[in-house]
mmCIF file of C-alpha atoms and ligand atoms in Angstrom:
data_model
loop_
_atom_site.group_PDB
_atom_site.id
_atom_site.type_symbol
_atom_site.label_atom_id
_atom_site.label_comp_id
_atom_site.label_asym_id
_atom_site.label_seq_id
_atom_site.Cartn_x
_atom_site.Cartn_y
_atom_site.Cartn_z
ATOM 1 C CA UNK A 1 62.820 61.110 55.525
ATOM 2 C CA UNK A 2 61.608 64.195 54.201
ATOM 3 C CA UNK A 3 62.300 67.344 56.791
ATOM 4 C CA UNK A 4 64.682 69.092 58.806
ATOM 5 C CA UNK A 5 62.416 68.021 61.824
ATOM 6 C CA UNK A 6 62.274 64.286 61.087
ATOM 7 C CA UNK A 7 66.218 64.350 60.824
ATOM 8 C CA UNK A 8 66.226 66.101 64.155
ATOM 9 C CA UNK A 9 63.765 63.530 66.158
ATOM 10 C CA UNK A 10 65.615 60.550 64.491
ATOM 11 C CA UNK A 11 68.799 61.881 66.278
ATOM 12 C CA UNK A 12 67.236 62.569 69.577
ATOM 13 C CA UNK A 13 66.357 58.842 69.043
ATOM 14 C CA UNK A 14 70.000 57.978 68.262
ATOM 15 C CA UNK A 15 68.545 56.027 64.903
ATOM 16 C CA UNK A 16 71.918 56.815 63.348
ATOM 17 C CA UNK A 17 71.557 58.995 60.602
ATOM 18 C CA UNK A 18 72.555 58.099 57.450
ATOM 19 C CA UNK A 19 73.067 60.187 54.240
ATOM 20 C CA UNK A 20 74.403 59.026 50.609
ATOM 21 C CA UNK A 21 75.246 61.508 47.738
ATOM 22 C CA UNK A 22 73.389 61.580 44.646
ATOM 23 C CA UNK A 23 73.960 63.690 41.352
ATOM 24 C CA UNK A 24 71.151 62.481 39.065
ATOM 25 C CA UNK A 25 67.554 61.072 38.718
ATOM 26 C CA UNK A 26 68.352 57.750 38.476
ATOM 27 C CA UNK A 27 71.033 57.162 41.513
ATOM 28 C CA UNK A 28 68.573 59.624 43.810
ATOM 29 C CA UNK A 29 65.638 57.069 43.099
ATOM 30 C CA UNK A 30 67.845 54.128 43.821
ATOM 31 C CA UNK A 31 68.695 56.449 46.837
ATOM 32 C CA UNK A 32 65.023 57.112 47.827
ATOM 33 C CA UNK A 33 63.843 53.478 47.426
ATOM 34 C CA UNK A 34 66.994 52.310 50.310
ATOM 35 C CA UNK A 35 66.908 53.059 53.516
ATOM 36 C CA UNK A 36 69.165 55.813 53.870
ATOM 37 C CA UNK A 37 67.636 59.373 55.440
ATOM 38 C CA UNK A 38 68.657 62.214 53.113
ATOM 39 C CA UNK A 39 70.684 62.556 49.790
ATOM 40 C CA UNK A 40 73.651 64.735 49.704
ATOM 41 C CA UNK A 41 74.281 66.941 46.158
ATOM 42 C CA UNK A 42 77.501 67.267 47.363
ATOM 43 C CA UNK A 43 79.738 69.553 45.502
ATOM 44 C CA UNK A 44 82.456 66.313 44.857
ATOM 45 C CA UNK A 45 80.016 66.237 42.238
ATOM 46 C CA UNK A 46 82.947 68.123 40.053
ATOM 47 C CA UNK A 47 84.959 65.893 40.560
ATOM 48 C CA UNK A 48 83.199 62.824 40.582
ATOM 49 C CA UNK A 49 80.847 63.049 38.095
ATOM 50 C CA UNK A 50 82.439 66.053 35.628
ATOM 51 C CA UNK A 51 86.503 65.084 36.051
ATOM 52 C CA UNK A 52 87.658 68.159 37.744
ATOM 53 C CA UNK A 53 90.528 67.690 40.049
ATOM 54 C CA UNK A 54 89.000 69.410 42.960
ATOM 55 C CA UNK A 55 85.555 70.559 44.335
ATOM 56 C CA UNK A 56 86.416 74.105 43.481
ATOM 57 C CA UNK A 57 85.277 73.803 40.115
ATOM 58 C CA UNK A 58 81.706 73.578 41.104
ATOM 59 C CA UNK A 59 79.168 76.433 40.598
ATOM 60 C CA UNK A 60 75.870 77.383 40.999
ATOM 61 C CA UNK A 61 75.053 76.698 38.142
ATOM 62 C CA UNK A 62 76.052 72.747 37.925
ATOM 63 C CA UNK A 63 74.651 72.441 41.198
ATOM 64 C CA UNK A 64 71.160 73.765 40.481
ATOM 65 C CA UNK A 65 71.091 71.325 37.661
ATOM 66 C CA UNK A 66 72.308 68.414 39.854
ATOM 67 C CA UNK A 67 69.921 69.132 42.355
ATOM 68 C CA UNK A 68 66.858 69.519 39.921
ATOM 69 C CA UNK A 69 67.880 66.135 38.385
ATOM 70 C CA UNK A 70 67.755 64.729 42.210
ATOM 71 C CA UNK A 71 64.092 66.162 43.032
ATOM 72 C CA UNK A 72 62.887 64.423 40.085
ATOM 73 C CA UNK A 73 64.231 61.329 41.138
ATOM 74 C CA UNK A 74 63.143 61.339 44.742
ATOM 75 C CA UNK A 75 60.696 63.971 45.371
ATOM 76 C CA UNK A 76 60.209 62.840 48.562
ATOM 77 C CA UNK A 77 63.583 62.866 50.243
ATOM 78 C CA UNK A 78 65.453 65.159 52.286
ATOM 79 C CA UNK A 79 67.839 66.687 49.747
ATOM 80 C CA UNK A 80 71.038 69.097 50.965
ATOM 81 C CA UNK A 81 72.800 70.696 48.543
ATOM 82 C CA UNK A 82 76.291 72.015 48.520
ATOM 83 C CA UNK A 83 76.983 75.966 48.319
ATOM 84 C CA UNK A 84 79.834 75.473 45.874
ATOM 85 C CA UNK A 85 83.380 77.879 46.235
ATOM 86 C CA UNK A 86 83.175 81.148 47.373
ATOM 87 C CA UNK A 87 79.336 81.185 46.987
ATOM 88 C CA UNK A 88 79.050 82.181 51.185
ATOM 89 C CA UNK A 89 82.561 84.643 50.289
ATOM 90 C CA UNK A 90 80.697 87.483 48.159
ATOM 91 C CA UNK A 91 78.310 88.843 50.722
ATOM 92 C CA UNK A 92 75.076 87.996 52.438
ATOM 93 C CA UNK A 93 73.095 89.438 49.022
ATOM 94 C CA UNK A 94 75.044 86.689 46.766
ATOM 95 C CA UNK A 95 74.886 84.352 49.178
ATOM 96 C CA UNK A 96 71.261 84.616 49.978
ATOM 97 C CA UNK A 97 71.058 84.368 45.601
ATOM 98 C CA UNK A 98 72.892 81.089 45.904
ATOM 99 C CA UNK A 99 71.001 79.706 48.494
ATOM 100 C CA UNK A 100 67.629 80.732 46.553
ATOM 101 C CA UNK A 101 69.047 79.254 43.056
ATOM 102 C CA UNK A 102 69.336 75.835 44.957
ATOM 103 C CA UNK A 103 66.162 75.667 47.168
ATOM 104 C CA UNK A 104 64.218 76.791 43.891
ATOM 105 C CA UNK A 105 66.262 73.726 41.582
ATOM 106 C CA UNK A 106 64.427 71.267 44.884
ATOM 107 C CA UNK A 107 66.665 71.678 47.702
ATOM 108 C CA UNK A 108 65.509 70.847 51.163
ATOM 109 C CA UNK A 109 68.616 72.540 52.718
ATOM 110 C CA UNK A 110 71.871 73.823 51.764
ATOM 111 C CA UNK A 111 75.616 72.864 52.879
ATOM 112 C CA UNK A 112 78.159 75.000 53.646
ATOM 113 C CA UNK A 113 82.063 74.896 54.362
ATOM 114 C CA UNK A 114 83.491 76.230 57.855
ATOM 115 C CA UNK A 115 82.190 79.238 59.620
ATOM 116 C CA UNK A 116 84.749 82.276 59.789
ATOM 117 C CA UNK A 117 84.572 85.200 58.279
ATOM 118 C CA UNK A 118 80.881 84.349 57.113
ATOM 119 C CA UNK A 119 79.002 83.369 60.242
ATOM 120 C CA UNK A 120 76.741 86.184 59.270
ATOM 121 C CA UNK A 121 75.847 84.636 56.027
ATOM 122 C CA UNK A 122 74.724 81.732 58.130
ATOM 123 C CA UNK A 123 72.477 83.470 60.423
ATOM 124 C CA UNK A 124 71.092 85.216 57.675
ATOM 125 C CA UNK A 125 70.066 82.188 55.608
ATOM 126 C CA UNK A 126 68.594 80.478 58.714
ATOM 127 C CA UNK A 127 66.845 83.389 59.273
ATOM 128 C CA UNK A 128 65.222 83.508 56.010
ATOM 129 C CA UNK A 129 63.993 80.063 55.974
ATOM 130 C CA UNK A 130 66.641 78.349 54.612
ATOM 131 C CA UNK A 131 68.063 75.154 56.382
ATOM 132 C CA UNK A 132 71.398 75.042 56.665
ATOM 133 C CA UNK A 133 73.709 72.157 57.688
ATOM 134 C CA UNK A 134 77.420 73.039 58.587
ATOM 135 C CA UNK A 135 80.701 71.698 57.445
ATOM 136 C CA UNK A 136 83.834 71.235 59.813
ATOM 137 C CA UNK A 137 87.197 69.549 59.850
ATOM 138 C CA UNK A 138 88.348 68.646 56.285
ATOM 139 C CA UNK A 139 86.431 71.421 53.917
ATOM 140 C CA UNK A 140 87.809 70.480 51.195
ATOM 141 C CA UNK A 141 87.030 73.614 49.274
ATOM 142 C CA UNK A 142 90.279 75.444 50.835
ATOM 143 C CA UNK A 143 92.210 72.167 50.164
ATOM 144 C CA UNK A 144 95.201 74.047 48.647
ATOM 145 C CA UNK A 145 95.429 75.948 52.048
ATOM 146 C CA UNK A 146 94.826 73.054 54.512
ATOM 147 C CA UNK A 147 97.722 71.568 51.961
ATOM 148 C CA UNK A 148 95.710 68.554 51.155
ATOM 149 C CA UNK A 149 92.836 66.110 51.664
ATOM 150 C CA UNK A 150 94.810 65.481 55.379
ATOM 151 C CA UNK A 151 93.018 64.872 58.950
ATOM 152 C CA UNK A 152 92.232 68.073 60.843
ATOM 153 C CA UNK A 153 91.822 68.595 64.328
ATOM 154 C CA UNK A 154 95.352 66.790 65.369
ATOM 155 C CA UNK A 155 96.719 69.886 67.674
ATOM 156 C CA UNK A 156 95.078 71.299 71.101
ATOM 157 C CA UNK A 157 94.687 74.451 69.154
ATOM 158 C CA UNK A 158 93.128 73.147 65.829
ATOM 159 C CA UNK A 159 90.489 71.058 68.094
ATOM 160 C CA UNK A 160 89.993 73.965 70.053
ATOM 161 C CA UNK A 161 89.298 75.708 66.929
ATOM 162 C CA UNK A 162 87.008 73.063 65.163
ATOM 163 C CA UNK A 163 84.941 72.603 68.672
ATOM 164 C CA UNK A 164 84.823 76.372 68.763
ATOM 165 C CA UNK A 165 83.403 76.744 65.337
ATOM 166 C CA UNK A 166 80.860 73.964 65.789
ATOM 167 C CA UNK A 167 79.620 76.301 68.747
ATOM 168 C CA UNK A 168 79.249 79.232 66.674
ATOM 169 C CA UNK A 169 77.530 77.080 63.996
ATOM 170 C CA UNK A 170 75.330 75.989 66.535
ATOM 171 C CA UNK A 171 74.207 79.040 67.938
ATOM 172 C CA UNK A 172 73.936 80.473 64.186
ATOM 173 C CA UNK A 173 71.100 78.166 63.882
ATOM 174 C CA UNK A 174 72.824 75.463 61.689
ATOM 175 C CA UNK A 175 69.923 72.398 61.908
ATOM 176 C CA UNK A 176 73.263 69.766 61.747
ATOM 177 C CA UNK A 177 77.000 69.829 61.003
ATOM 178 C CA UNK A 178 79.106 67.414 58.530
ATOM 179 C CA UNK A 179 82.704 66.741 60.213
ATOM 180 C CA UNK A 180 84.895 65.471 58.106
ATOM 181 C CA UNK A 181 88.597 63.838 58.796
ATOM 182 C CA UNK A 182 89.091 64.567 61.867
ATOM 183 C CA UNK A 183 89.909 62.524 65.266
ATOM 184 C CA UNK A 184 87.268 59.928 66.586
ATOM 185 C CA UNK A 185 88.161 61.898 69.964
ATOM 186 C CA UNK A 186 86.996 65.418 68.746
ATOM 187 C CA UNK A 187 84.291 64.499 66.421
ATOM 188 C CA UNK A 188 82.822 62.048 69.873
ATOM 189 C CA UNK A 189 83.666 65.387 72.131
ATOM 190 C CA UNK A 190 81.863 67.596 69.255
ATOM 191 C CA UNK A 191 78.817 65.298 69.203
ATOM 192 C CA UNK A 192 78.350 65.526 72.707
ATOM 193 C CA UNK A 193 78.778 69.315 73.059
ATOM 194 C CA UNK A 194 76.196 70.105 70.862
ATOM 195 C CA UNK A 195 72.919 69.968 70.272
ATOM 196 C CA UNK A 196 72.504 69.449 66.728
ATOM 197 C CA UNK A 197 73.492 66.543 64.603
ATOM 198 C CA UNK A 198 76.809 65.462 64.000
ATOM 199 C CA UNK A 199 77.244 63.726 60.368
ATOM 200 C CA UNK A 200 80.551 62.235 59.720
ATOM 201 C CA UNK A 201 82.962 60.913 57.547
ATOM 202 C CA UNK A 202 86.225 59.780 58.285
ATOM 203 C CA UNK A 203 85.698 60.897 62.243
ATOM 204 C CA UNK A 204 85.069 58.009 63.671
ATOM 205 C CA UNK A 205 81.951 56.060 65.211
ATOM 206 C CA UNK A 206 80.988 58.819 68.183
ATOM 207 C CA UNK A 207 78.997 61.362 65.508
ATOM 208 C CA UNK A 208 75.153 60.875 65.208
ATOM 209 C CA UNK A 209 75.455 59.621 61.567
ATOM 210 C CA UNK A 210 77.056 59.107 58.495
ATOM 211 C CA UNK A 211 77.224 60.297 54.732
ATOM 212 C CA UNK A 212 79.728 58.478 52.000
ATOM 213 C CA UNK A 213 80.019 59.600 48.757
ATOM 214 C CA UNK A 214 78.083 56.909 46.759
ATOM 215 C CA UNK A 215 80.809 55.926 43.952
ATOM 216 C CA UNK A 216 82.939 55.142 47.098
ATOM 217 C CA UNK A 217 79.705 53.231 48.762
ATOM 218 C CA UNK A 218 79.360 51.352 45.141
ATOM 219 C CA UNK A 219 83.522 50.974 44.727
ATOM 220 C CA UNK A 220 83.116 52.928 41.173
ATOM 221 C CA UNK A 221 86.585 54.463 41.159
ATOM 222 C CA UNK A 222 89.397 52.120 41.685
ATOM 223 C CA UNK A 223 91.737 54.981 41.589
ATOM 224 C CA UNK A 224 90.090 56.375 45.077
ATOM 225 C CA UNK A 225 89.457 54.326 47.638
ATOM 226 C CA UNK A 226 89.724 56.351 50.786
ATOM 227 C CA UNK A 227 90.512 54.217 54.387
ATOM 228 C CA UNK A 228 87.608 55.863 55.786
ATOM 229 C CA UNK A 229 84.785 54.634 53.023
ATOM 230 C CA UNK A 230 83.416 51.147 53.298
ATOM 231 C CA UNK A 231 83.330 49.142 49.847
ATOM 232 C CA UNK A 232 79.980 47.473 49.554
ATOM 233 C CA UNK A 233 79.911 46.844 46.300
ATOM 234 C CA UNK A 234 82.997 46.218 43.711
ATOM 235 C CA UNK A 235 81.239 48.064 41.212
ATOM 236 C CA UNK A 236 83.997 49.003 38.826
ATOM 237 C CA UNK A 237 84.585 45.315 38.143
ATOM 238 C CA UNK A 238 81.086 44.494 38.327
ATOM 239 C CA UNK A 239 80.418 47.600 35.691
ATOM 240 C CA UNK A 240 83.246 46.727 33.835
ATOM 241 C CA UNK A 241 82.573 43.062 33.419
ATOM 242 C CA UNK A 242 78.711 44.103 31.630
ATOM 243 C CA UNK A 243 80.127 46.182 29.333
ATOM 244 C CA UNK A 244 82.778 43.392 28.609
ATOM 245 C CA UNK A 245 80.467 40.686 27.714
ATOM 246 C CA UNK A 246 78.208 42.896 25.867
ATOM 247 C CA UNK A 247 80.795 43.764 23.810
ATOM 248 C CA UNK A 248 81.851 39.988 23.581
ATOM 249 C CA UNK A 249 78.020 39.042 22.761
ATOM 250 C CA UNK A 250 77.790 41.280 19.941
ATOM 251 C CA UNK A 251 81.500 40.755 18.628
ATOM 252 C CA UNK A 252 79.947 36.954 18.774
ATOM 253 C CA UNK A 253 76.804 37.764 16.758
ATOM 254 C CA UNK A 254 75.255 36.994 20.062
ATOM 255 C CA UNK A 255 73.371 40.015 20.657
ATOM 256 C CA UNK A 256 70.845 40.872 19.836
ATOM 257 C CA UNK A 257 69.107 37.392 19.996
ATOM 258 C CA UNK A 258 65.121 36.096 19.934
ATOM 259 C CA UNK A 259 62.790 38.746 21.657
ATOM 260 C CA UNK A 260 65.476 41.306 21.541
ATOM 261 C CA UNK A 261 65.375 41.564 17.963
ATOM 262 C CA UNK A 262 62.011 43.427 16.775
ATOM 263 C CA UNK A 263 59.796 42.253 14.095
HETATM 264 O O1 LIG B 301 80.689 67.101 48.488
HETATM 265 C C1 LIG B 301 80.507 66.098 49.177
HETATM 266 O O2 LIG B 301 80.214 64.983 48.695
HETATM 267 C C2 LIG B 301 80.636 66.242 50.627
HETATM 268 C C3 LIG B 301 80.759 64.999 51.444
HETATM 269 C C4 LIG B 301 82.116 64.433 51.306
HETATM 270 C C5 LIG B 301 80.403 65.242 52.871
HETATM 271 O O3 LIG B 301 80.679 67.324 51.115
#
């Protein structure tokens, strides 16, 4: 899937909408060959793929690079990139840079956490062409005010407040909203509220489509394993295990062997 349209129709269709993360070439071609419907350069890319402890180290910087790397490998994808910490705080001017730095690197869209105090920015992006996709619930950019990676929504008032801010993202021309950790209930109420696409993770089965972080997908990290992402794959044993007979092959003199060896 390639555009903001095409992600649109396949909701009105209910196809179930399903998005992956990428941060390089070679995982956004893997990406582009599946059948998943747009790659996420999510800003968990800090933490993921450069060690930081939390998404706030991300800039606009690493992201443009991620999100070149990702166009290369799947030019013909629908790629949404992550507007990393206070990138929407510093005014509609910086924000409007931001946005540019990251649809010029090959972004089809950009990502953004929550709505208040910036709802303006939002409007103005939209309004310049840029696509913009909303994120609700768990942002986990203000994790040290939320307290932690914790469900949101619990509360009358906190739903009140998340459906209330889907609204506004809504009617700020957001083309689709990510809700994240929050109650089946809400995110199912959200979905049907609105008119835009609901994309969730860790809110249940009610939203119109999905997005895991792919090293969760692949079961990479065996020190995060969230109840919410679906193992696939064991792929830190599976990695771990290559590397392990590779090293015992060539500790045995057994590597490299016959055509592997060149003349
Ligand atoms: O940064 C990210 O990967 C995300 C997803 C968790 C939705 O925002």
């Amino acid at each position: 899937m390639k555009t903001i349209l095409q992600f649109a129709q396949a909701a009105r269709e209910r196809r179930g909408l399903v998005m992956v993360t990428a941060y390089d070439a070679l995982m956004a071609r893997l990406v582009a060959a599946s059948a998943a419907d747009a790659i996420l350069v999510g800003d968990s890319l800090a933490m993921v793929a450069h060690g930081f402890p939390s998404t706030i180290h991300a800039t606009v910087e690493m992201m443009a690079m991620h999100v070149a790397a990702v166009r290369r490998g799947a030019s013909d994808m629908l790629v949404v990139a992550d507007l990393p910490f206070l990138a929407v705080r510093r005014g509609i001017a910086a924000a409007t840079d931001a946005a540019g730095t990251l649809m010029q690197a090959g972004a089809t869209a950009v990502k953004l956490e929550g709505v208040a105090g910036h709802a303006d920015v939002i409007a103005h992006l939209v309004q310049s062409g840029i696509p913009v996709m909303g994120h609700l619930g768990l942002t986990p950019q203000t994790v040290h005010q939320l307290g932690g990676h914790r469900l949101q929504g619990r509360s009358v008032a906190e739903a009140e407040r998340i459906r209330a801010e889907a609204r506004e993202l809504e009617a700020r021309g957001a083309f689709a909203m990510v809700l994240e950790c929050i109650p089946a209930a809400l995110a199912a109420t959200i979905t049907a509220e609105r008119a835009i696409p609901t994309i969730g993770i860790g809110a249940g089965a009610g939203t119109a489509g999905q997005v895991l972080v792919l090293s969760d997908l692949l079961g990479l990290d065996p020190r995060f394993q969230p109840r919410f992402a679906r193992r696939y794959l064991e792929g830190d044993s599976l990695v771990r295990e290559a590397i392990d007979r590779f090293a015992r092959d060539v500790r045995a003199a057994e590597f490299p062997t016959g055509a592997e060896v060149l003349a």
